[in-house]
CSV table of C-alpha atoms and ligand atoms in Angstrom, one decimal:
chain,number,residue,atom,x,y,z
A,1,MET,CA,-63.7,-47.2,-88.2
A,2,GLU,CA,-66.0,-50.2,-87.9
A,3,THR,CA,-65.8,-52.6,-85.0
A,4,PRO,CA,-66.5,-56.2,-86.0
A,5,CYS,CA,-69.7,-57.4,-84.5
A,6,PRO,CA,-69.0,-60.1,-81.9
A,7,ARG,CA,-70.6,-63.5,-82.3
A,8,THR,CA,-72.2,-63.6,-78.8
A,9,ALA,CA,-75.4,-62.4,-77.4
A,10,ALA,CA,-75.8,-59.2,-75.5
A,11,ASN,CA,-72.5,-57.9,-76.7
A,12,LEU,CA,-71.7,-54.5,-78.0
A,13,CYS,CA,-71.1,-53.9,-81.7
A,14,ARG,CA,-71.0,-51.0,-84.0
A,15,ASN,CA,-73.9,-50.5,-86.4
A,16,ALA,CA,-72.1,-48.9,-89.3
A,17,ALA,CA,-75.3,-47.9,-91.1
A,18,ILE,CA,-76.4,-45.6,-88.4
A,19,GLY,CA,-73.3,-44.9,-86.3
A,20,GLU,CA,-74.7,-46.1,-83.0
A,21,ASP,CA,-73.8,-48.9,-80.6
A,22,VAL,CA,-75.9,-52.0,-80.7
A,23,VAL,CA,-76.4,-54.1,-77.6
A,24,GLY,CA,-78.8,-56.9,-76.7
A,25,ILE,CA,-79.0,-58.8,-80.0
A,26,SER,CA,-80.1,-62.2,-78.8
A,27,ARG,CA,-78.4,-65.4,-79.5
A,28,ARG,CA,-81.4,-66.6,-81.4
A,29,THR,CA,-81.3,-63.5,-83.6
A,30,VAL,CA,-77.6,-64.0,-84.1
A,31,LEU,CA,-78.0,-67.6,-85.1
A,32,GLY,CA,-80.9,-66.7,-87.3
A,33,PHE,CA,-78.7,-64.6,-89.5
A,34,GLY,CA,-76.1,-67.3,-89.5
A,35,VAL,CA,-72.4,-66.9,-88.6
A,36,ALA,CA,-71.3,-66.0,-92.1
A,37,ALA,CA,-74.0,-63.4,-92.5
A,38,LEU,CA,-73.3,-62.0,-89.0
A,39,ALA,CA,-69.6,-61.6,-89.8
A,40,ALA,CA,-70.5,-59.6,-92.9
A,41,PHE,CA,-73.4,-57.7,-91.3
A,42,PRO,CA,-71.8,-54.3,-90.6
A,43,GLN,CA,-70.1,-54.2,-93.9
A,44,ARG,CA,-73.2,-55.3,-95.8
A,45,VAL,CA,-75.3,-52.7,-94.1
A,46,ALA,CA,-72.7,-50.0,-94.7
A,47,ALA,CA,-72.7,-50.9,-98.4
A,48,GLY,CA,-76.5,-50.5,-98.4
A,49,ILE,CA,-77.0,-54.2,-99.1
A,50,GLY,CA,-78.3,-55.3,-95.8
A,51,PRO,CA,-78.8,-58.9,-94.7
A,52,PHE,CA,-82.2,-58.8,-96.3
A,53,ALA,CA,-83.1,-57.8,-99.9
A,54,VAL,CA,-86.2,-55.8,-99.5
A,55,PRO,CA,-88.2,-54.8,-102.6
A,56,THR,CA,-89.7,-51.4,-103.0
A,57,VAL,CA,-93.5,-51.1,-103.1
A,58,LYS,CA,-95.1,-48.6,-105.4
A,59,SER,CA,-97.6,-47.4,-102.9
A,60,LEU,CA,-98.6,-48.1,-99.4
A,61,ASP,CA,-102.0,-47.4,-97.8
A,62,LEU,CA,-102.3,-47.6,-94.0
A,63,PHE,CA,-105.8,-47.9,-92.6
A,64,VAL,CA,-106.2,-47.2,-88.9
A,65,VAL,CA,-108.7,-49.9,-87.9
A,66,VAL,CA,-108.4,-49.5,-84.2
A,67,ASP,CA,-106.9,-46.7,-82.2
A,68,ASN,CA,-107.5,-44.8,-79.0
A,69,PHE,CA,-108.6,-41.7,-80.7
A,70,ALA,CA,-111.7,-40.8,-82.8
A,71,ASN,CA,-112.2,-37.4,-84.4
A,72,VAL,CA,-115.3,-36.7,-86.5
A,73,PHE,CA,-113.7,-33.3,-87.4
A,74,ALA,CA,-110.7,-34.8,-89.2
A,75,ALA,CA,-110.4,-33.6,-92.8
A,76,ASP,CA,-108.9,-35.0,-96.0
A,77,PHE,CA,-105.8,-33.4,-97.3
A,78,ASP,CA,-103.2,-34.0,-99.9
A,79,ARG,CA,-99.6,-33.1,-100.3
A,80,PRO,CA,-97.2,-34.2,-103.1
A,81,ASP,CA,-96.0,-37.1,-101.1
A,82,ILE,CA,-98.9,-38.1,-98.9
A,83,SER,CA,-102.7,-38.3,-99.2
A,84,VAL,CA,-104.7,-38.4,-96.0
A,85,SER,CA,-108.3,-39.6,-96.0
A,86,ALA,CA,-110.5,-38.8,-93.0
A,87,PRO,CA,-112.9,-41.4,-91.6
A,88,VAL,CA,-115.9,-41.8,-94.0
A,89,PRO,CA,-119.1,-41.5,-92.0
A,90,ALA,CA,-121.2,-44.7,-91.9
A,91,PRO,CA,-124.2,-44.6,-94.3
A,92,ASP,CA,-126.4,-45.6,-91.4
A,93,TYR,CA,-126.3,-43.0,-88.7
A,94,HIS,CA,-126.8,-45.7,-86.0
A,95,SER,CA,-123.2,-46.9,-86.7
A,96,THR,CA,-119.9,-45.1,-86.1
A,97,TYR,CA,-116.3,-45.9,-85.6
A,98,MET,CA,-115.4,-47.3,-82.2
A,99,ALA,CA,-112.2,-46.0,-80.6
A,100,GLU,CA,-110.8,-48.0,-77.8
A,101,TRP,CA,-107.5,-48.7,-76.0
A,102,GLY,CA,-105.9,-50.8,-78.6
A,103,TYR,CA,-104.3,-50.8,-82.0
A,104,SER,CA,-104.9,-52.4,-85.4
A,105,LEU,CA,-103.6,-51.2,-88.8
A,106,LEU,CA,-104.2,-52.6,-92.2
A,107,ALA,CA,-101.3,-52.2,-94.6
A,108,ARG,CA,-102.2,-52.4,-98.3
A,109,SER,CA,-99.2,-52.3,-100.6
A,110,ALA,CA,-99.1,-52.2,-104.4
A,111,ASP,CA,-96.3,-53.4,-106.6
A,112,THR,CA,-95.3,-51.9,-109.9
A,113,ALA,CA,-97.6,-54.3,-111.8
A,114,GLY,CA,-100.5,-53.1,-109.8
A,115,GLY,CA,-100.9,-56.2,-107.6
A,116,GLU,CA,-102.2,-55.5,-104.1
A,117,ARG,CA,-101.5,-57.3,-100.8
A,118,ASN,CA,-103.2,-56.8,-97.4
A,119,VAL,CA,-101.4,-57.3,-94.1
A,120,LEU,CA,-103.3,-56.8,-90.9
A,121,ILE,CA,-101.1,-55.6,-88.1
A,122,ASP,CA,-102.6,-56.3,-84.6
A,123,PHE,CA,-106.2,-56.8,-83.7
A,124,GLY,CA,-107.3,-54.1,-81.2
A,125,TYR,CA,-108.7,-54.9,-77.7
A,126,THR,CA,-112.2,-56.1,-78.6
A,127,PRO,CA,-113.7,-58.0,-81.5
A,128,ARG,CA,-116.6,-55.6,-81.4
A,129,ALA,CA,-114.4,-52.6,-82.3
A,130,LEU,CA,-112.3,-54.5,-84.7
A,131,LEU,CA,-115.2,-56.0,-86.7
A,132,ASN,CA,-117.3,-52.9,-86.6
A,133,ASN,CA,-114.5,-50.7,-87.9
A,134,LEU,CA,-113.3,-53.1,-90.6
A,135,SER,CA,-116.9,-53.3,-91.8
A,136,LEU,CA,-117.2,-49.5,-91.9
A,137,MET,CA,-114.0,-49.2,-93.8
A,138,GLY,CA,-115.1,-51.7,-96.4
A,139,ILE,CA,-112.2,-54.1,-95.6
A,140,ARG,CA,-113.2,-57.7,-96.3
A,141,LEU,CA,-112.0,-60.2,-93.8
A,142,GLU,CA,-111.1,-62.7,-96.5
A,143,SER,CA,-108.7,-60.1,-98.0
A,144,PHE,CA,-105.9,-60.6,-95.5
A,145,ASP,CA,-102.8,-62.1,-97.2
A,146,ALA,CA,-101.0,-62.3,-93.8
A,147,MET,CA,-101.2,-60.9,-90.3
A,148,VAL,CA,-98.6,-59.7,-87.8
A,149,LEU,CA,-98.9,-59.6,-84.1
A,150,SER,CA,-96.5,-56.9,-82.8
A,151,HIS,CA,-96.4,-58.4,-79.2
A,152,GLY,CA,-98.4,-60.4,-76.8
A,153,HIS,CA,-100.5,-57.7,-75.1
A,154,TYR,CA,-104.2,-57.9,-75.0
A,155,ASP,CA,-104.8,-54.4,-76.4
A,156,HIS,CA,-103.1,-55.8,-79.6
A,157,PHE,CA,-104.5,-59.4,-79.8
A,158,GLY,CA,-107.9,-59.0,-77.9
A,159,GLY,CA,-109.9,-58.8,-81.1
A,160,LEU,CA,-108.2,-61.9,-82.7
A,161,ASP,CA,-110.6,-64.5,-81.3
A,162,GLY,CA,-113.7,-62.8,-82.6
A,163,LEU,CA,-112.1,-62.2,-86.0
A,164,LEU,CA,-111.3,-65.9,-86.3
A,165,ALA,CA,-114.7,-66.9,-85.1
A,166,THR,CA,-116.2,-65.3,-88.2
A,167,GLN,CA,-114.5,-68.1,-90.2
A,168,GLN,CA,-113.9,-65.5,-93.0
A,169,VAL,CA,-110.2,-65.2,-92.6
A,170,ARG,CA,-108.5,-67.4,-95.2
A,171,ARG,CA,-107.4,-70.8,-93.9
A,172,GLY,CA,-103.6,-71.1,-94.3
A,173,ALA,CA,-103.0,-67.3,-93.9
A,174,ARG,CA,-99.8,-66.7,-92.0
A,175,LEU,CA,-99.6,-64.9,-88.7
A,176,PHE,CA,-96.1,-63.6,-87.8
A,177,ILE,CA,-95.2,-63.5,-84.2
A,178,GLY,CA,-91.8,-62.5,-82.7
A,179,GLY,CA,-91.3,-65.4,-80.3
A,180,GLU,CA,-92.8,-68.1,-78.1
A,181,GLU,CA,-93.0,-65.7,-75.2
A,182,ALA,CA,-95.8,-63.8,-76.9
A,183,PHE,CA,-98.0,-66.7,-76.0
A,184,CYS,CA,-97.2,-66.8,-72.3
A,185,ALA,CA,-100.0,-65.7,-69.9
A,186,ARG,CA,-99.6,-62.2,-68.8
A,187,LEU,CA,-100.2,-60.1,-65.8
A,188,ARG,CA,-101.3,-56.5,-65.8
A,189,GLY,CA,-98.5,-55.2,-63.6
A,190,THR,CA,-95.0,-56.1,-62.7
A,191,LYS,CA,-95.5,-57.7,-59.4
A,192,PRO,CA,-96.5,-61.3,-58.7
A,193,GLY,CA,-100.2,-61.6,-58.0
A,194,ALA,CA,-101.2,-58.8,-60.3
A,195,SER,CA,-104.4,-59.3,-62.2
A,196,SER,CA,-104.6,-61.3,-65.4
A,197,PHE,CA,-103.9,-59.7,-68.8
A,198,GLY,CA,-105.0,-62.7,-70.8
A,199,ALA,CA,-103.2,-65.0,-73.2
A,200,ILE,CA,-103.5,-65.8,-76.9
A,201,ASP,CA,-106.0,-68.6,-77.7
A,202,ARG,CA,-103.8,-71.1,-79.4
A,203,PRO,CA,-106.5,-73.7,-80.1
A,204,ALA,CA,-108.6,-70.9,-81.9
A,205,LEU,CA,-105.7,-70.3,-84.2
A,206,SER,CA,-105.4,-74.0,-85.0
A,207,ARG,CA,-109.1,-74.4,-85.6
A,208,ALA,CA,-109.0,-71.4,-88.0
A,209,GLY,CA,-106.2,-73.0,-90.0
A,210,ILE,CA,-103.8,-70.1,-89.3
A,211,LYS,CA,-100.2,-70.9,-90.1
A,212,LEU,CA,-98.0,-69.5,-87.4
A,213,VAL,CA,-94.5,-68.1,-88.2
A,214,VAL,CA,-92.9,-67.6,-84.8
A,215,SER,CA,-89.5,-66.1,-85.3
A,216,GLY,CA,-87.2,-63.5,-83.7
A,217,ASP,CA,-85.5,-63.0,-87.1
A,218,PRO,CA,-86.7,-60.5,-89.8
A,219,GLN,CA,-89.3,-62.0,-92.1
A,220,MET,CA,-90.6,-61.0,-95.5
A,221,LEU,CA,-94.3,-60.4,-95.7
A,222,PRO,CA,-96.6,-60.8,-98.8
A,223,GLY,CA,-96.5,-57.5,-100.7
A,224,GLY,CA,-93.0,-56.4,-99.9
A,225,GLY,CA,-93.1,-55.5,-96.3
A,226,PHE,CA,-91.0,-57.1,-93.6
A,227,THR,CA,-90.9,-57.6,-89.9
A,228,THR,CA,-87.9,-56.3,-88.0
A,229,GLY,CA,-87.2,-59.4,-85.9
A,230,GLN,CA,-86.0,-58.7,-82.4
A,231,ILE,CA,-85.2,-55.1,-81.7
A,232,PRO,CA,-81.8,-54.3,-80.0
A,233,TYR,CA,-81.1,-51.3,-78.0
A,234,VAL,CA,-79.2,-48.9,-80.1
A,235,SER,CA,-80.4,-45.6,-78.5
A,236,SER,CA,-80.9,-44.5,-75.0
A,237,GLU,CA,-84.3,-46.2,-75.0
A,238,ARG,CA,-84.8,-49.3,-72.8
A,239,PRO,CA,-87.8,-51.5,-72.3
A,240,ARG,CA,-90.9,-49.8,-71.0
A,241,VAL,CA,-93.3,-52.6,-70.3
A,242,PRO,CA,-95.9,-52.5,-67.5
A,243,THR,CA,-96.6,-56.2,-67.5
A,244,ALA,CA,-95.2,-59.5,-66.5
A,245,MET,CA,-95.3,-63.0,-68.1
A,246,LEU,CA,-95.8,-66.5,-66.6
A,247,PRO,CA,-93.4,-69.0,-68.3
A,248,GLY,CA,-95.0,-72.3,-68.8
A,249,GLN,CA,-98.5,-71.0,-68.8
A,250,ASN,CA,-99.9,-71.1,-72.4
A,251,CYS,CA,-96.3,-71.2,-73.7
A,252,ASN,CA,-93.5,-73.8,-74.1
A,253,ARG,CA,-90.7,-73.2,-71.6
A,254,ALA,CA,-88.2,-74.9,-73.8
A,255,LEU,CA,-88.7,-72.3,-76.6
A,256,LEU,CA,-88.2,-69.3,-74.3
A,257,ASP,CA,-84.9,-67.5,-73.8
A,258,PRO,CA,-82.7,-69.5,-71.4
A,259,ALA,CA,-82.9,-66.7,-68.8
A,260,LYS,CA,-86.7,-67.0,-68.7
A,261,ARG,CA,-87.5,-70.7,-69.2
A,262,ASP,CA,-86.7,-71.9,-65.7
A,263,VAL,CA,-88.7,-69.4,-63.7
A,264,ASP,CA,-92.4,-68.9,-63.1
A,265,PHE,CA,-92.6,-65.1,-63.2
A,266,VAL,CA,-90.7,-62.6,-65.4
A,267,VAL,CA,-91.2,-58.9,-65.7
A,268,ASP,CA,-91.6,-58.3,-69.5
A,269,ASP,CA,-88.8,-56.8,-71.6
A,270,ALA,CA,-90.8,-57.2,-74.9
A,271,GLU,CA,-87.9,-59.3,-76.4
A,272,HIS,CA,-90.4,-60.7,-78.8
A,273,GLU,CA,-91.8,-57.4,-80.0
A,274,LEU,CA,-91.8,-56.8,-83.8
A,275,GLY,CA,-91.8,-53.7,-85.9
A,276,THR,CA,-93.1,-53.8,-89.4
A,277,ALA,CA,-91.7,-51.8,-92.3
A,278,PHE,CA,-92.1,-51.1,-96.0
A,279,ASN,CA,-89.7,-49.5,-98.5
A,280,VAL,CA,-91.8,-47.1,-100.6
A,281,ALA,CA,-90.3,-46.4,-104.0
A,282,GLY,CA,-88.8,-42.9,-104.2
A,283,ARG,CA,-89.8,-42.1,-100.6
A,284,GLY,CA,-88.0,-44.4,-98.2
A,285,LEU,CA,-89.0,-46.5,-95.2
A,286,VAL,CA,-92.4,-46.5,-93.5
A,287,VAL,CA,-91.8,-48.0,-90.1
A,288,ILE,CA,-94.7,-49.1,-87.9
A,289,GLY,CA,-94.1,-49.6,-84.2
A,290,ALA,CA,-97.5,-50.7,-82.8
A,291,CYS,CA,-96.6,-50.1,-79.1
A,292,SER,CA,-92.8,-49.7,-79.2
A,293,HIS,CA,-92.1,-51.2,-75.8
A,294,ARG,CA,-88.5,-51.6,-77.0
A,295,GLY,CA,-88.5,-47.9,-78.1
A,296,ILE,CA,-89.6,-46.4,-81.3
A,297,ILE,CA,-86.1,-45.1,-82.2
A,298,ASN,CA,-84.7,-48.6,-81.6
A,299,THR,CA,-87.5,-49.9,-83.9
A,300,VAL,CA,-86.7,-47.5,-86.7
A,301,ARG,CA,-83.0,-48.2,-86.4
A,302,ARG,CA,-83.6,-51.9,-86.5
A,303,ALA,CA,-85.7,-51.6,-89.7
A,304,GLN,CA,-82.9,-49.5,-91.3
A,305,ALA,CA,-80.3,-52.0,-90.4
A,306,VAL,CA,-82.3,-55.0,-91.6
A,307,CYS,CA,-82.8,-53.7,-95.1
A,308,GLY,CA,-79.9,-51.3,-95.4
A,309,VAL,CA,-82.1,-48.3,-96.3
A,310,GLY,CA,-81.3,-45.1,-94.4
A,311,LYS,CA,-84.1,-42.8,-95.6
A,312,VAL,CA,-87.2,-42.8,-93.4
A,313,HIS,CA,-90.3,-41.5,-94.9
A,314,ALA,CA,-92.7,-42.1,-92.0
A,315,ILE,CA,-92.9,-43.4,-88.5
A,316,VAL,CA,-96.3,-44.7,-87.5
A,317,GLY,CA,-97.9,-46.2,-84.5
A,318,GLY,CA,-97.8,-46.2,-80.7
A,319,PHE,CA,-94.6,-45.0,-79.2
A,320,HIS,CA,-95.4,-45.8,-75.5
A,321,LEU,CA,-94.5,-42.4,-74.0
A,322,VAL,CA,-97.5,-42.5,-71.6
A,323,PRO,CA,-97.0,-42.3,-67.8
A,324,PRO,CA,-94.9,-43.5,-66.0
A,325,GLN,CA,-92.7,-42.5,-68.9
A,326,THR,CA,-91.6,-38.9,-68.2
A,327,LYS,CA,-91.7,-35.6,-70.0
A,328,SER,CA,-88.0,-35.7,-70.5
A,329,GLN,CA,-88.2,-39.2,-72.1
A,330,ALA,CA,-90.9,-37.8,-74.5
A,331,LEU,CA,-88.7,-34.8,-75.3
A,332,GLU,CA,-85.7,-37.0,-75.8
A,333,THR,CA,-87.6,-39.1,-78.3
A,334,VAL,CA,-88.8,-35.9,-80.1
A,335,GLY,CA,-85.1,-34.9,-80.4
A,336,MET,CA,-84.0,-38.3,-81.7
A,337,MET,CA,-86.9,-38.2,-84.3
A,338,GLN,CA,-85.7,-34.8,-85.4
A,339,SER,CA,-82.3,-36.4,-86.0
A,340,ILE,CA,-83.8,-39.1,-88.1
A,341,ASN,CA,-85.8,-36.4,-89.9
A,342,PRO,CA,-88.6,-38.5,-91.3
A,343,ASP,CA,-91.1,-36.8,-93.7
A,344,TYR,CA,-94.0,-37.8,-91.5
A,345,ILE,CA,-94.8,-39.0,-88.0
A,346,ILE,CA,-98.2,-40.4,-87.3
A,347,PRO,CA,-98.5,-41.1,-83.6
A,348,GLY,CA,-101.4,-43.0,-82.2
A,349,HIS,CA,-102.5,-45.4,-79.5
A,350,CYS,CA,-99.9,-45.2,-76.6
A,351,SER,CA,-97.8,-42.3,-77.9
A,352,GLY,CA,-99.0,-40.0,-75.2
A,353,ASP,CA,-100.2,-36.4,-75.2
A,354,LEU,CA,-96.8,-35.1,-74.0
A,355,PHE,CA,-95.0,-36.6,-77.0
A,356,ILE,CA,-97.7,-35.6,-79.5
A,357,THR,CA,-97.8,-32.0,-78.3
A,358,ALA,CA,-94.0,-31.6,-78.2
A,359,ALA,CA,-93.5,-33.3,-81.6
A,360,THR,CA,-96.2,-31.2,-83.2
A,361,GLN,CA,-94.5,-28.0,-81.8
A,362,ALA,CA,-91.1,-29.1,-83.0
A,363,MET,CA,-92.1,-30.5,-86.4
A,364,PRO,CA,-95.5,-29.0,-87.2
A,365,ASP,CA,-95.4,-30.0,-90.9
A,366,LYS,CA,-94.5,-33.6,-90.1
A,367,VAL,CA,-96.9,-34.7,-87.4
A,368,ILE,CA,-100.3,-36.1,-88.3
A,369,ARG,CA,-102.3,-37.5,-85.4
A,370,SER,CA,-103.6,-40.9,-86.0
A,371,VAL,CA,-107.4,-41.3,-85.7
A,372,VAL,CA,-109.5,-44.4,-86.1
A,373,GLY,CA,-111.1,-44.8,-89.5
A,374,ALA,CA,-108.5,-42.6,-91.3
A,375,SER,CA,-106.1,-43.8,-94.0
A,376,TYR,CA,-102.7,-42.6,-95.3
A,377,ARG,CA,-101.3,-43.2,-98.7
A,378,PHE,CA,-97.6,-43.1,-99.4
A,379,GLY,CA,-96.1,-43.3,-102.8
A,380,THR,CA,-98.0,-43.1,-106.0
A,381,ARG,CA,-100.6,-45.2,-107.7
A,382,SER,CA,-100.4,-43.6,-111.1
B,401,LIG,FE1,-100.4,-51.2,-76.7
């Protein structure tokens, strides 16, 4: 029996779509759906309607622009429901793909009429790697229809300044960010006095004519994808964020969560983190969790709840199961992924060797290790 979802933040409600308890939906997310929508939320999700009408895309190509891993021995392969393209060597042997601690993914979706849209998700750690790899992959900078920043960590926005400095990104292109706190200056550690971990250059965004969409609510993207909005805790996963933020430094205190706006130091909980997802026709959801500090299972569950689609075709990205996360946490996530039973899992970036090894052993036909320069096609182009 369904329990009506209370109209207050941080309450417990029943997510009828997935049969798990939901805690920690913020007041802003609640208000973003509106009271009427909220009251109807469990029922709508149970009915497969969802609070968000998400179109299907005919095909989705994901290009790994920046990742921690390079592999010149990766090979192409095709299956009926996925096509994997290995990194294409540069024509000039002086050039090669640059792997670094960071993540950036280009999502190219095609609709039934053959129209294509490009959404760049995250920007890697350095402009050098981002621009080098985009060039080698033949991806034009002016082709971005929109951009998404998954969260305010330097290994995800570090390449942004250099990208904008090229002046090739379309003026007026939208950049989706999950909350004002993404802009706050950050520390590399959870203790006051830890070293700087940078901050987003707001004036550079303004100079480049980028249109910011800062929202903790789900947002539609050009080409049929959507952002998850804030990610509640519906599984055993809780925040795993090795950083702190400095309210008031590079961010507007008044726009922060009330619990954070009146202090000068906050250990991160990644409240502003966004997942990105696409509903591929005949396949199901492809969910991208760039670093998954809120938990990759929570991210997948959030994507399902937002659009009311239960079938998960692929889970892609960094799953943040690196130390100090433990082996038991990695194994627990493997077990939860087996319960979700996606067709494919493409772990990269911060997923961690423990998780990748265990997931590969448990689901050998599903796991494909992400490597920089590779691309993955879901759905069909014919
Ligand atoms: Fe990361």
